[in-house]
CSV table of N, CA, C and O in Angstrom, one decimal:
chain,number,residue,atom,x,y,z
A,1,MET,N,45.1,8.4,18.9
A,1,MET,CA,46.1,9.3,17.4
A,1,MET,C,46.0,10.4,18.2
A,1,MET,O,45.3,11.3,18.4
A,2,GLY,N,47.1,11.1,17.7
A,2,GLY,CA,47.5,12.6,18.3
A,2,GLY,C,47.3,13.2,19.4
A,2,GLY,O,47.5,13.8,20.3
A,3,GLY,N,47.7,12.2,20.9
A,3,GLY,CA,47.3,12.0,22.2
A,3,GLY,C,49.3,12.3,22.2
A,3,GLY,O,49.8,11.4,21.8
A,4,VAL,N,49.5,12.6,23.7
A,4,VAL,CA,50.3,12.3,23.9
A,4,VAL,C,51.1,11.4,24.4
A,4,VAL,O,50.5,10.9,25.7
A,5,ARG,N,51.8,10.4,24.3
A,5,ARG,CA,52.6,9.1,24.6
A,5,ARG,C,53.8,9.0,25.5
A,5,ARG,O,54.8,10.2,25.7
A,6,LEU,N,54.0,8.6,26.7
A,6,LEU,CA,54.9,8.1,27.7
A,6,LEU,C,56.7,8.2,26.7
A,6,LEU,O,57.2,9.1,27.3
A,7,TRP,N,57.0,8.2,25.2
A,7,TRP,CA,57.7,8.0,24.9
A,7,TRP,C,58.0,9.0,24.5
A,7,TRP,O,59.7,9.9,24.4
A,8,HIS,N,57.2,10.1,24.4
A,8,HIS,CA,57.1,11.6,23.7
A,8,HIS,C,57.6,12.6,25.1
A,8,HIS,O,58.6,13.0,24.4
A,9,ILE,N,57.0,12.1,26.0
A,9,ILE,CA,57.9,13.1,27.4
A,9,ILE,C,59.4,12.2,27.4
A,9,ILE,O,59.9,13.1,28.0
A,10,ALA,N,59.7,11.3,27.6
A,10,ALA,CA,61.0,11.0,27.7
A,10,ALA,C,61.9,11.1,26.5
A,10,ALA,O,62.8,11.9,27.0
A,11,THR,N,61.5,11.3,25.4
A,11,THR,CA,61.9,12.0,24.8
A,11,THR,C,62.4,13.8,25.1
A,11,THR,O,63.5,13.5,25.2
A,12,VAL,N,61.2,14.3,25.1
A,12,VAL,CA,62.0,15.4,25.4
A,12,VAL,C,62.4,16.1,27.2
A,12,VAL,O,63.3,16.3,26.7
A,13,ALA,N,62.1,14.8,27.6
A,13,ALA,CA,62.8,15.0,28.8
A,13,ALA,C,64.3,14.9,28.8
A,13,ALA,O,65.3,15.5,29.2
A,14,THR,N,65.0,14.0,28.4
A,14,THR,CA,65.8,13.7,27.7
A,14,THR,C,67.2,14.8,26.8
A,14,THR,O,67.8,15.4,27.0
A,15,ALA,N,66.1,15.2,25.7
A,15,ALA,CA,66.7,16.1,25.0
A,15,ALA,C,66.7,17.5,26.7
A,15,ALA,O,67.9,18.4,25.7
A,16,LEU,N,65.8,18.2,27.0
A,16,LEU,CA,66.0,18.7,27.9
A,16,LEU,C,66.8,19.1,29.0
A,16,LEU,O,67.9,20.0,29.5
A,17,SER,N,67.3,17.4,29.0
A,17,SER,CA,68.4,17.5,30.2
A,17,SER,C,70.0,17.4,29.9
A,17,SER,O,70.6,17.9,30.4
A,18,THR,N,69.5,16.4,27.9
A,18,THR,CA,71.2,17.1,27.7
A,18,THR,C,71.5,18.7,27.5
A,18,THR,O,72.7,18.4,27.2
A,19,ALA,N,70.7,19.2,27.2
A,19,ALA,CA,70.6,20.5,27.0
A,19,ALA,C,71.3,21.3,28.1
A,19,ALA,O,72.1,21.9,27.8
A,20,ASN,N,70.9,21.3,29.2
A,20,ASN,CA,70.9,21.9,30.4
A,20,ASN,C,71.9,20.9,31.1
A,20,ASN,O,72.7,22.1,31.7
A,21,ALA,N,72.5,19.7,30.6
A,21,ALA,CA,73.9,19.2,31.1
A,21,ALA,C,74.9,20.2,30.2
A,21,ALA,O,76.2,20.8,31.1
A,22,VAL,N,75.3,21.0,29.2
A,22,VAL,CA,75.6,21.8,28.7
A,22,VAL,C,75.5,23.1,29.1
A,22,VAL,O,76.5,23.9,29.2
A,23,GLU,N,74.4,23.3,28.7
A,23,GLU,CA,74.2,25.1,28.7
A,23,GLU,C,74.2,25.9,30.4
A,23,GLU,O,74.7,26.4,30.6
A,24,ILE,N,74.2,24.6,31.4
A,24,ILE,CA,74.5,25.2,32.8
A,24,ILE,C,76.1,25.4,32.9
A,24,ILE,O,76.2,26.8,33.6
A,25,PRO,N,76.4,24.8,33.2
A,25,PRO,CA,78.2,24.9,33.6
A,25,PRO,C,78.3,26.2,32.3
A,25,PRO,O,79.3,27.2,32.8
A,26,THR,N,78.0,25.8,31.2
A,26,THR,CA,78.3,27.5,30.1
A,26,THR,C,78.7,28.1,30.4
A,26,THR,O,78.7,29.3,30.5
A,27,ARG,N,76.6,28.3,31.0
A,27,ARG,CA,76.0,30.2,31.6
A,27,ARG,C,77.1,30.1,32.8
A,27,ARG,O,77.4,32.0,33.0
A,28,MET,N,77.5,29.3,33.6
A,28,MET,CA,78.1,29.8,34.4
A,28,MET,C,79.5,30.5,34.8
A,28,MET,O,80.0,31.0,34.9
A,29,SER,N,80.4,30.1,33.7
A,29,SER,CA,81.8,30.0,33.2
A,29,SER,C,81.4,31.3,32.6
A,29,SER,O,82.5,32.0,32.8
A,30,PHE,N,80.5,31.6,31.7
A,30,PHE,CA,80.9,32.7,30.9
A,30,PHE,C,80.0,33.8,32.0
A,30,PHE,O,80.5,35.4,31.8
A,31,VAL,N,80.0,33.5,32.8
A,31,VAL,CA,79.3,34.9,34.1
A,31,VAL,C,80.9,35.2,34.4
A,31,VAL,O,81.0,36.2,34.6
A,32,SER,N,81.8,34.1,34.9
A,32,SER,CA,83.2,34.4,35.8
A,32,SER,C,84.1,34.9,34.5
A,32,SER,O,84.3,36.1,35.1
A,33,GLU,N,83.5,34.8,33.4
A,33,GLU,CA,84.2,35.9,32.1
A,33,GLU,C,83.8,37.1,32.2
A,33,GLU,O,84.0,38.1,32.3
A,34,LEU,N,82.7,37.6,32.4
A,34,LEU,CA,81.9,39.2,32.2
A,34,LEU,C,82.8,39.5,33.6
A,34,LEU,O,82.7,40.5,33.3
A,35,VAL,N,82.6,38.9,34.4
A,35,VAL,CA,82.6,39.6,36.0
A,35,VAL,C,84.5,39.9,36.5
A,35,VAL,O,84.7,40.5,36.6
A,36,GLY,N,85.2,39.1,36.1
A,36,GLY,CA,86.5,38.3,36.3
A,36,GLY,C,86.9,38.1,37.5
A,36,GLY,O,85.6,37.4,37.8
A,37,PRO,N,87.9,37.6,38.5
A,37,PRO,CA,88.2,36.8,39.1
A,37,PRO,C,87.7,37.1,40.1
A,37,PRO,O,87.8,36.6,41.6
A,38,ARG,N,87.2,38.6,40.6
A,38,ARG,CA,86.8,39.3,42.2
A,38,ARG,C,85.5,38.9,42.5
A,38,ARG,O,85.8,38.7,43.8
A,39,MET,N,84.4,38.8,41.5
A,39,MET,CA,83.2,38.6,42.0
A,39,MET,C,82.9,37.7,40.9
A,39,MET,O,81.7,37.7,41.1
A,40,PRO,N,83.2,36.4,41.2
A,40,PRO,CA,82.6,35.2,40.7
A,40,PRO,C,81.5,34.3,41.1
A,40,PRO,O,80.3,34.2,40.7
A,41,VAL,N,81.4,34.6,43.1
A,41,VAL,CA,80.5,34.1,43.6
A,41,VAL,C,79.7,34.5,43.9
A,41,VAL,O,78.3,34.3,43.5
A,42,LYS,N,79.5,36.3,43.7
A,42,LYS,CA,78.9,36.8,43.8
A,42,LYS,C,77.8,36.7,42.6
A,42,LYS,O,76.6,36.6,42.6
A,43,ALA,N,78.3,37.1,41.2
A,43,ALA,CA,77.7,37.1,39.9
A,43,ALA,C,77.1,35.5,39.8
A,43,ALA,O,76.0,35.8,39.3
A,44,SER,N,77.9,34.6,40.1
A,44,SER,CA,76.7,33.2,40.0
A,44,SER,C,75.9,32.8,40.7
A,44,SER,O,74.8,32.9,40.5
A,45,SER,N,75.8,34.0,42.0
A,45,SER,CA,74.7,33.8,42.9
A,45,SER,C,73.6,34.8,42.6
A,45,SER,O,73.0,34.0,42.2
A,46,LEU,N,74.3,35.8,41.7
A,46,LEU,CA,72.8,36.6,40.9
A,46,LEU,C,72.6,36.0,39.6
A,46,LEU,O,70.8,36.4,39.6
A,47,SER,N,73.3,35.4,39.4
A,47,SER,CA,72.7,34.5,37.8
A,47,SER,C,71.9,34.0,38.1
A,47,SER,O,70.4,33.2,37.8
A,48,ALA,N,71.8,33.0,39.1
A,48,ALA,CA,71.5,31.7,40.0
A,48,ALA,C,70.1,32.2,40.3
A,48,ALA,O,68.7,31.4,39.9
A,49,ALA,N,70.1,33.4,41.0
A,49,ALA,CA,68.5,34.0,41.4
A,49,ALA,C,67.1,34.5,39.6
A,49,ALA,O,66.6,34.0,40.3
A,50,TYR,N,68.0,34.9,39.0
A,50,TYR,CA,67.6,35.5,37.9
A,50,TYR,C,67.0,35.0,37.7
A,50,TYR,O,65.6,35.1,36.9
A,51,PHE,N,67.9,33.3,36.8
A,51,PHE,CA,67.4,32.1,36.7
A,51,PHE,C,66.0,31.6,37.2
A,51,PHE,O,64.9,31.1,36.4
A,52,ASN,N,66.3,31.5,38.4
A,52,ASN,CA,65.2,30.6,38.9
A,52,ASN,C,63.9,31.7,39.1
A,52,ASN,O,62.5,31.0,39.1
A,53,THR,N,64.1,32.9,39.1
A,53,THR,CA,63.0,34.0,39.5
A,53,THR,C,62.1,34.5,38.3
A,53,THR,O,61.4,34.0,37.8
A,54,ALA,N,63.5,34.1,37.0
A,54,ALA,CA,62.2,33.9,35.8
A,54,ALA,C,61.9,32.9,35.5
A,54,ALA,O,60.8,32.9,34.7
A,55,ARG,N,62.0,31.7,35.5
A,55,ARG,CA,61.3,30.3,35.5
A,55,ARG,C,60.1,30.0,36.4
A,55,ARG,O,59.3,30.0,35.7
A,56,MET,N,60.0,30.8,37.5
A,56,MET,CA,58.9,31.2,38.0
A,56,MET,C,58.0,32.3,37.4
A,56,MET,O,56.7,31.6,37.5
A,57,LEU,N,58.6,33.2,37.4
A,57,LEU,CA,57.3,34.1,36.5
A,57,LEU,C,57.5,34.0,35.2
A,57,LEU,O,56.2,33.9,34.9
A,58,GLY,N,58.0,33.0,34.5
A,58,GLY,CA,57.8,32.8,33.2
A,58,GLY,C,56.3,31.9,33.3
A,58,GLY,O,56.2,32.1,32.3
A,59,ALA,N,56.9,31.4,33.7
A,59,ALA,CA,55.3,30.0,33.8
A,59,ALA,C,54.5,30.5,34.2
A,59,ALA,O,53.6,30.4,33.7
A,60,ALA,N,54.4,31.5,35.5
A,60,ALA,CA,52.6,32.3,35.5
A,60,ALA,C,52.1,32.8,34.7
A,60,ALA,O,51.3,33.1,34.5
A,61,LEU,N,53.5,33.7,33.7
A,61,LEU,CA,53.0,34.9,32.7
A,61,LEU,C,52.6,33.3,31.2
A,61,LEU,O,51.7,34.5,31.0
A,62,GLY,N,53.0,32.6,31.4
A,62,GLY,CA,52.9,32.0,30.7
A,62,GLY,C,52.0,31.6,30.4
A,62,GLY,O,51.0,31.2,29.2
A,63,GLY,N,51.2,30.9,31.1
A,63,GLY,CA,49.8,30.7,31.7
A,63,GLY,C,48.9,31.3,31.5
A,63,GLY,O,47.6,31.5,30.6
A,64,LEU,N,48.7,32.8,31.8
A,64,LEU,CA,48.5,33.8,31.1
A,64,LEU,C,48.0,34.1,30.4
A,64,LEU,O,47.2,34.5,29.7
A,65,LEU,N,49.4,34.0,29.9
A,65,LEU,CA,49.3,34.4,28.1
A,65,LEU,C,48.3,33.2,27.1
A,65,LEU,O,47.7,34.0,26.3
A,66,ILE,N,48.6,31.6,27.7
A,66,ILE,CA,47.5,31.2,27.2
A,66,ILE,C,46.4,31.0,27.0
A,66,ILE,O,46.0,31.4,26.6
A,67,ARG,N,45.5,31.8,28.9
A,67,ARG,CA,44.7,31.3,29.0
A,67,ARG,C,44.4,32.6,27.8
A,67,ARG,O,42.7,33.1,27.3
A,68,ALA,N,44.5,33.8,28.1
A,68,ALA,CA,44.4,35.6,27.2
A,68,ALA,C,45.0,35.2,25.4
A,68,ALA,O,43.2,35.4,24.9
A,69,VAL,N,45.2,34.7,25.3
A,69,VAL,CA,46.2,34.3,23.6
A,69,VAL,C,45.3,32.6,22.6
A,69,VAL,O,45.7,32.9,21.5
A,70,GLY,N,45.4,32.2,23.8
A,70,GLY,CA,46.3,30.6,23.0
A,70,GLY,C,47.5,30.7,23.2
A,70,GLY,O,48.1,30.9,22.6
A,71,THR,N,47.5,28.8,23.1
A,71,THR,CA,48.8,27.8,23.1
A,71,THR,C,49.7,28.9,21.9
A,71,THR,O,51.1,29.3,22.3
A,72,SER,N,49.2,29.1,20.4
A,72,SER,CA,50.3,29.4,19.5
A,72,SER,C,50.7,30.7,19.7
A,72,SER,O,51.8,30.8,19.8
A,73,ALA,N,50.2,31.9,20.2
A,73,ALA,CA,50.5,33.0,20.3
A,73,ALA,C,51.2,33.3,21.3
A,73,ALA,O,52.4,34.1,21.0
A,74,ALA,N,51.3,32.1,22.1
A,74,ALA,CA,51.7,32.6,23.4
A,74,ALA,C,53.2,31.8,23.3
A,74,ALA,O,54.8,32.2,23.5
A,75,MET,N,53.4,30.4,22.6
A,75,MET,CA,55.0,30.3,21.9
A,75,MET,C,55.2,31.2,21.2
A,75,MET,O,56.5,30.9,21.1
A,76,LEU,N,54.3,31.9,20.1
A,76,LEU,CA,55.3,32.7,19.1
A,76,LEU,C,55.7,33.8,20.4
A,76,LEU,O,56.4,35.1,19.9
A,77,LEU,N,55.1,34.4,21.3
A,77,LEU,CA,55.4,35.7,21.8
A,77,LEU,C,56.8,35.2,23.0
A,77,LEU,O,58.1,35.7,22.8
A,78,ASN,N,57.1,33.5,23.5
A,78,ASN,CA,58.2,33.1,23.5
A,78,ASN,C,59.1,33.1,22.9
A,78,ASN,O,60.6,33.6,23.5
A,79,ALA,N,59.3,32.6,21.7
A,79,ALA,CA,60.1,32.9,20.5
A,79,ALA,C,60.7,34.1,20.8
A,79,ALA,O,61.6,34.2,20.7
A,80,VAL,N,59.8,34.7,20.4
A,80,VAL,CA,60.3,36.6,20.2
A,80,VAL,C,61.0,37.4,21.2
A,80,VAL,O,62.1,37.4,21.4
A,81,SER,N,60.7,36.7,22.3
A,81,SER,CA,61.3,37.1,23.6
A,81,SER,C,62.7,36.7,23.6
A,81,SER,O,63.5,37.7,24.3
A,82,TYR,N,63.3,35.7,22.4
A,82,TYR,CA,64.6,35.7,23.0
A,82,TYR,C,65.5,36.1,21.6
A,82,TYR,O,66.5,36.6,22.3
A,83,LEU,N,64.6,37.2,21.3
A,83,LEU,CA,65.6,38.3,20.5
A,83,LEU,C,66.1,39.4,21.4
A,83,LEU,O,67.3,40.3,20.8
A,84,ALA,N,65.8,39.7,22.4
A,84,ALA,CA,65.8,40.6,23.7
A,84,ALA,C,67.4,40.0,24.4
A,84,ALA,O,68.2,40.5,24.7
A,85,THR,N,67.3,38.9,24.6
A,85,THR,CA,68.6,37.5,24.6
A,85,THR,C,69.7,37.8,23.7
A,85,THR,O,71.1,38.4,24.2
A,86,LEU,N,69.0,37.6,22.4
A,86,LEU,CA,70.2,37.6,21.3
A,86,LEU,C,70.5,39.1,21.2
A,86,LEU,O,72.4,39.2,21.2
A,87,ALA,N,70.1,40.2,21.0
A,87,ALA,CA,69.9,41.4,21.2
A,87,ALA,C,71.1,41.9,22.4
A,87,ALA,O,72.6,42.8,22.0
A,88,GLY,N,71.2,41.0,23.7
A,88,GLY,CA,71.8,41.5,24.6
A,88,GLY,C,74.1,41.3,24.5
A,88,GLY,O,74.4,41.2,25.1
A,89,LEU,N,73.6,39.8,24.0
A,89,LEU,CA,74.4,39.3,23.8
A,89,LEU,C,75.4,39.8,22.8
A,89,LEU,O,76.7,39.7,22.7
A,90,SER,N,74.3,39.9,21.7
A,90,SER,CA,75.5,40.5,20.6
A,90,SER,C,75.9,42.7,21.0
A,90,SER,O,77.0,42.8,20.4
A,91,LEU,N,75.2,43.2,22.4
A,91,LEU,CA,76.1,44.1,23.1
A,91,LEU,C,77.1,43.9,23.5
A,91,LEU,O,78.1,45.0,24.4
A,92,ILE,N,77.5,42.7,23.5
A,92,ILE,CA,78.6,42.1,24.8
A,92,ILE,C,80.3,43.0,24.2
A,92,ILE,O,80.1,42.3,22.4
A,93,ARG,N,80.9,43.2,24.6
A,93,ARG,CA,81.8,44.0,23.8
A,93,ARG,C,83.3,42.7,24.9
A,93,ARG,O,83.9,42.8,26.0
A,94,THR,N,83.8,41.8,23.7
A,94,THR,CA,84.1,40.6,24.1
A,94,THR,C,85.9,41.2,24.3
A,94,THR,O,86.2,40.0,24.8
A,95,ALA,N,86.0,42.3,23.8
A,95,ALA,CA,87.5,43.0,23.9
A,95,ALA,C,87.8,42.8,25.8
A,95,ALA,O,89.0,42.8,25.7
A,96,GLU,N,86.5,42.7,26.2
A,96,GLU,CA,86.7,43.3,27.5
A,96,GLU,C,86.4,41.7,28.5
A,96,GLU,O,86.2,42.4,29.8
A,97,LEU,N,86.2,40.8,28.2
A,97,LEU,CA,85.7,39.5,29.0
A,97,LEU,C,87.3,39.4,29.7
A,97,LEU,O,88.2,39.0,28.6
A,98,HIS,N,87.3,38.1,30.5
A,98,HIS,CA,88.3,38.0,31.2
A,98,HIS,C,88.5,36.7,30.8
A,98,HIS,O,87.7,35.6,31.6
A,99,ARG,N,88.6,36.5,30.4
A,99,ARG,CA,89.2,35.2,29.4
A,99,ARG,C,90.7,34.3,30.5
A,99,ARG,O,92.1,34.9,30.2
A,100,CYS,N,90.3,32.6,30.4
A,100,CYS,CA,91.6,32.6,31.2
A,100,CYS,C,92.4,31.6,30.3
A,100,CYS,O,91.4,31.9,28.5
A,101,PRO,N,93.6,31.9,30.3
A,101,PRO,CA,94.2,31.2,28.9
A,101,PRO,C,93.8,29.7,28.4
A,101,PRO,O,93.6,28.9,28.9
A,102,ARG,N,93.9,29.2,27.7
A,102,ARG,CA,93.1,28.2,27.3
A,102,ARG,C,94.2,27.4,27.1
A,102,ARG,O,96.0,27.3,27.2
A,103,ARG,N,94.3,25.6,27.9
A,103,ARG,CA,95.7,25.1,28.0
A,103,ARG,C,94.9,23.9,28.0
A,103,ARG,O,93.6,23.7,28.2
A,104,PRO,N,94.8,22.7,27.0
A,104,PRO,CA,94.5,21.3,26.3
A,104,PRO,C,94.6,21.1,27.4
A,104,PRO,O,95.3,20.4,27.9
A,105,GLY,N,93.5,19.6,27.7
A,105,GLY,CA,93.3,19.1,28.1
A,105,GLY,C,93.0,19.2,30.2
A,105,GLY,O,93.1,18.8,31.0
A,106,ALA,N,92.9,21.0,30.0
A,106,ALA,CA,92.5,21.0,31.7
A,106,ALA,C,91.0,20.5,32.1
A,106,ALA,O,91.9,20.5,33.5
A,107,GLY,N,90.5,20.9,31.4
A,107,GLY,CA,88.8,20.4,31.5
A,107,GLY,C,88.5,18.9,32.5
A,107,GLY,O,88.4,18.4,33.5
A,108,LEU,N,89.6,18.2,31.6
A,108,LEU,CA,90.0,16.4,32.2
A,108,LEU,C,90.5,16.6,33.7
A,108,LEU,O,90.6,16.0,34.5
A,109,ARG,N,91.4,17.6,33.6
A,109,ARG,CA,93.0,17.5,34.7
A,109,ARG,C,92.1,18.1,36.0
A,109,ARG,O,91.9,17.7,37.0
A,110,HIS,N,91.2,18.9,35.2
A,110,HIS,CA,90.2,19.4,36.9
A,110,HIS,C,89.1,18.3,37.0
A,110,HIS,O,89.2,18.2,38.0
A,111,ILE,N,88.5,17.8,36.5
A,111,ILE,CA,87.5,16.4,36.7
A,111,ILE,C,88.4,15.7,38.0
A,111,ILE,O,88.0,15.1,38.7
A,112,ALA,N,89.5,15.1,37.5
A,112,ALA,CA,90.2,14.3,38.3
A,112,ALA,C,90.9,15.5,39.4
A,112,ALA,O,91.2,14.2,40.2
A,113,ALA,N,91.1,15.8,39.7
A,113,ALA,CA,91.6,16.7,41.0
A,113,ALA,C,90.5,16.7,41.9
A,113,ALA,O,89.7,16.6,41.7
A,114,PRO,N,91.2,16.2,43.4
A,114,PRO,CA,90.2,17.0,44.2
A,114,PRO,C,90.1,18.3,43.9
A,114,PRO,O,90.5,19.3,44.0
A,115,PRO,N,88.4,18.6,44.5
A,115,PRO,CA,87.8,19.1,45.0
A,115,PRO,C,89.0,20.5,46.0
A,115,PRO,O,89.3,21.9,45.1
A,116,ALA,N,89.7,19.9,46.4
A,116,ALA,CA,90.8,21.1,47.1
A,116,ALA,C,91.6,21.6,46.4
A,116,ALA,O,92.3,23.0,46.6
A,117,SER,N,92.2,21.4,44.7
A,117,SER,CA,93.5,21.5,44.6
A,117,SER,C,92.5,22.8,43.7
A,117,SER,O,93.3,22.7,42.5
A,118,SER,N,91.2,22.6,42.8
A,118,SER,CA,90.8,23.4,42.4
A,118,SER,C,90.9,25.3,42.2
A,118,SER,O,90.9,25.3,43.8
A,119,CYS,N,91.6,25.5,41.8
A,119,CYS,CA,91.4,27.0,41.1
A,119,CYS,C,90.9,27.9,39.8
A,119,CYS,O,90.7,27.2,39.2
A,120,ARG,N,90.8,29.2,40.2
A,120,ARG,CA,90.3,29.7,39.1
A,120,ARG,C,91.3,30.5,38.5
A,120,ARG,O,92.6,30.4,39.3
A,121,CYS,N,91.0,30.9,37.2
A,121,CYS,CA,92.5,31.7,36.7
A,121,CYS,C,92.3,33.1,37.3
A,121,CYS,O,91.5,33.7,37.6
A,122,SER,N,93.6,33.8,36.9
A,122,SER,CA,93.3,35.2,37.2
A,122,SER,C,93.8,36.2,36.5
A,122,SER,O,94.0,35.5,35.0
Protein backbone atom coordinates (compact mmCIF):
# COMPACT_ATOMS: atom_id res chain seq x y z
CA MET A 1 0.00 0.00 0.00
CA GLY A 2 1.28 3.44 -0.85
CA GLY A 3 3.77 2.22 -3.46
CA VAL A 4 3.85 3.14 -7.10
CA ARG A 5 2.30 0.44 -9.26
CA LEU A 6 2.73 -0.19 -12.97
CA TRP A 7 -0.80 1.04 -13.75
CA HIS A 8 0.05 4.36 -12.04
CA ILE A 9 2.97 4.85 -14.41
CA ALA A 10 0.93 3.75 -17.43
CA THR A 11 -1.88 6.15 -16.53
CA VAL A 12 0.45 9.11 -16.09
CA ALA A 13 2.34 8.25 -19.30
CA THR A 14 -0.93 8.01 -21.24
CA ALA A 15 -2.19 11.31 -19.87
CA LEU A 16 1.12 13.05 -20.61
CA SER A 17 1.26 11.64 -24.13
CA THR A 18 -2.31 12.71 -24.82
CA ALA A 19 -1.59 16.22 -23.53
CA ASN A 20 1.59 16.43 -25.64
CA ALA A 21 -0.30 15.28 -28.75
CA VAL A 22 -2.40 18.43 -28.45
CA GLU A 23 0.07 20.85 -26.84
CA ILE A 24 3.05 20.51 -29.19
CA PRO A 25 1.21 21.17 -32.51
CA THR A 26 -0.75 23.95 -30.81
CA ARG A 27 2.46 25.59 -29.56
CA MET A 28 4.09 25.32 -32.99
CA SER A 29 1.09 26.88 -34.74
CA PHE A 30 0.97 29.63 -32.12
CA VAL A 31 4.63 30.43 -32.80
CA SER A 32 3.67 30.97 -36.46
CA GLU A 33 0.90 33.34 -35.38
CA LEU A 34 3.39 35.34 -33.32
CA VAL A 35 6.00 35.86 -36.04
CA GLY A 36 3.99 35.78 -39.26
CA PRO A 37 4.68 34.08 -42.58
CA ARG A 38 8.25 35.35 -43.07
CA MET A 39 10.00 33.59 -40.19
CA PRO A 40 8.07 30.48 -39.06
CA VAL A 41 10.98 28.06 -39.53
CA LYS A 42 13.42 30.21 -37.54
CA ALA A 43 10.85 30.85 -34.83
CA SER A 44 9.90 27.17 -34.58
CA SER A 45 13.57 26.21 -34.35
CA LEU A 46 14.19 28.77 -31.63
CA SER A 47 11.08 27.60 -29.78
CA ALA A 48 12.22 23.96 -29.95
CA ALA A 49 15.72 24.88 -28.75
CA TYR A 50 14.28 26.87 -25.84
CA PHE A 51 11.84 24.08 -24.97
CA ASN A 52 14.50 21.35 -24.97
CA THR A 53 16.98 23.50 -23.01
CA ALA A 54 14.28 24.20 -20.44
CA ARG A 55 13.57 20.46 -20.17
CA MET A 56 17.21 19.70 -19.40
CA LEU A 57 17.89 22.61 -17.08
CA GLY A 58 14.50 22.26 -15.41
CA ALA A 59 15.18 18.63 -14.50
CA ALA A 60 18.60 19.50 -13.11
CA LEU A 61 17.25 22.46 -11.14
CA GLY A 62 14.35 20.32 -9.93
CA GLY A 63 16.76 17.74 -8.57
CA LEU A 64 18.75 20.40 -6.75
CA LEU A 65 15.57 21.97 -5.37
CA ILE A 66 14.26 18.62 -4.13
CA ARG A 67 17.51 18.04 -2.31
CA ALA A 68 17.58 21.55 -0.85
CA VAL A 69 13.94 22.15 0.11
CA GLY A 70 12.13 18.83 -0.29
CA THR A 71 9.67 17.46 -2.83
CA SER A 72 6.58 19.41 -1.74
CA ALA A 73 8.33 22.79 -1.75
CA ALA A 74 9.96 22.04 -5.12
CA MET A 75 6.57 21.16 -6.63
CA LEU A 76 5.07 24.33 -5.18
CA LEU A 77 7.89 26.43 -6.70
CA ASN A 78 7.30 24.70 -10.04
CA ALA A 79 3.60 25.52 -9.89
CA VAL A 80 4.33 29.15 -8.98
CA SER A 81 6.79 29.41 -11.88
CA TYR A 82 3.87 29.00 -14.29
CA LEU A 83 2.60 32.39 -13.15
CA ALA A 84 5.37 33.97 -15.24
CA THR A 85 4.08 32.11 -18.31
CA LEU A 86 0.52 33.21 -17.62
CA ALA A 87 1.69 36.80 -17.16
CA GLY A 88 3.59 36.68 -20.47
CA LEU A 89 0.60 35.25 -22.30
CA SER A 90 -1.67 37.93 -20.87
CA LEU A 91 0.66 40.63 -22.25
CA ILE A 92 0.39 39.40 -25.86
CA ARG A 93 -1.34 41.94 -28.06
CA THR A 94 -3.82 39.69 -29.83
CA ALA A 95 -4.60 42.32 -32.49
CA GLU A 96 -1.01 41.93 -33.74
CA LEU A 97 -1.13 38.15 -34.23
CA HIS A 98 -0.77 36.82 -37.78
CA ARG A 99 -3.83 34.60 -38.07
CA CYS A 100 -4.86 32.57 -41.07
CA PRO A 101 -8.47 32.95 -42.17
CA ARG A 102 -10.72 30.22 -40.75
CA ARG A 103 -11.52 27.50 -43.24
CA PRO A 104 -13.89 24.82 -41.91
CA GLY A 105 -12.52 21.34 -42.58
CA ALA A 106 -9.08 22.68 -43.56
CA GLY A 107 -7.32 20.52 -40.96
CA LEU A 108 -8.73 17.30 -42.37
CA ARG A 109 -7.93 18.39 -45.94
CA HIS A 110 -4.37 19.21 -44.83
CA ILE A 111 -3.94 15.75 -43.29
CA ALA A 112 -5.28 14.06 -46.43
CA ALA A 113 -3.17 16.16 -48.83
CA PRO A 114 0.24 14.95 -50.02
CA PRO A 115 3.15 16.75 -48.27
CA ALA A 116 4.23 18.65 -51.41
CA SER A 117 0.87 20.44 -51.67
CA SER A 118 0.99 21.78 -48.11
CA CYS A 119 1.44 25.53 -47.78
CA ARG A 120 1.29 28.24 -45.15
CA CYS A 121 -1.15 31.09 -45.20
CA SER A 122 0.23 34.55 -45.89
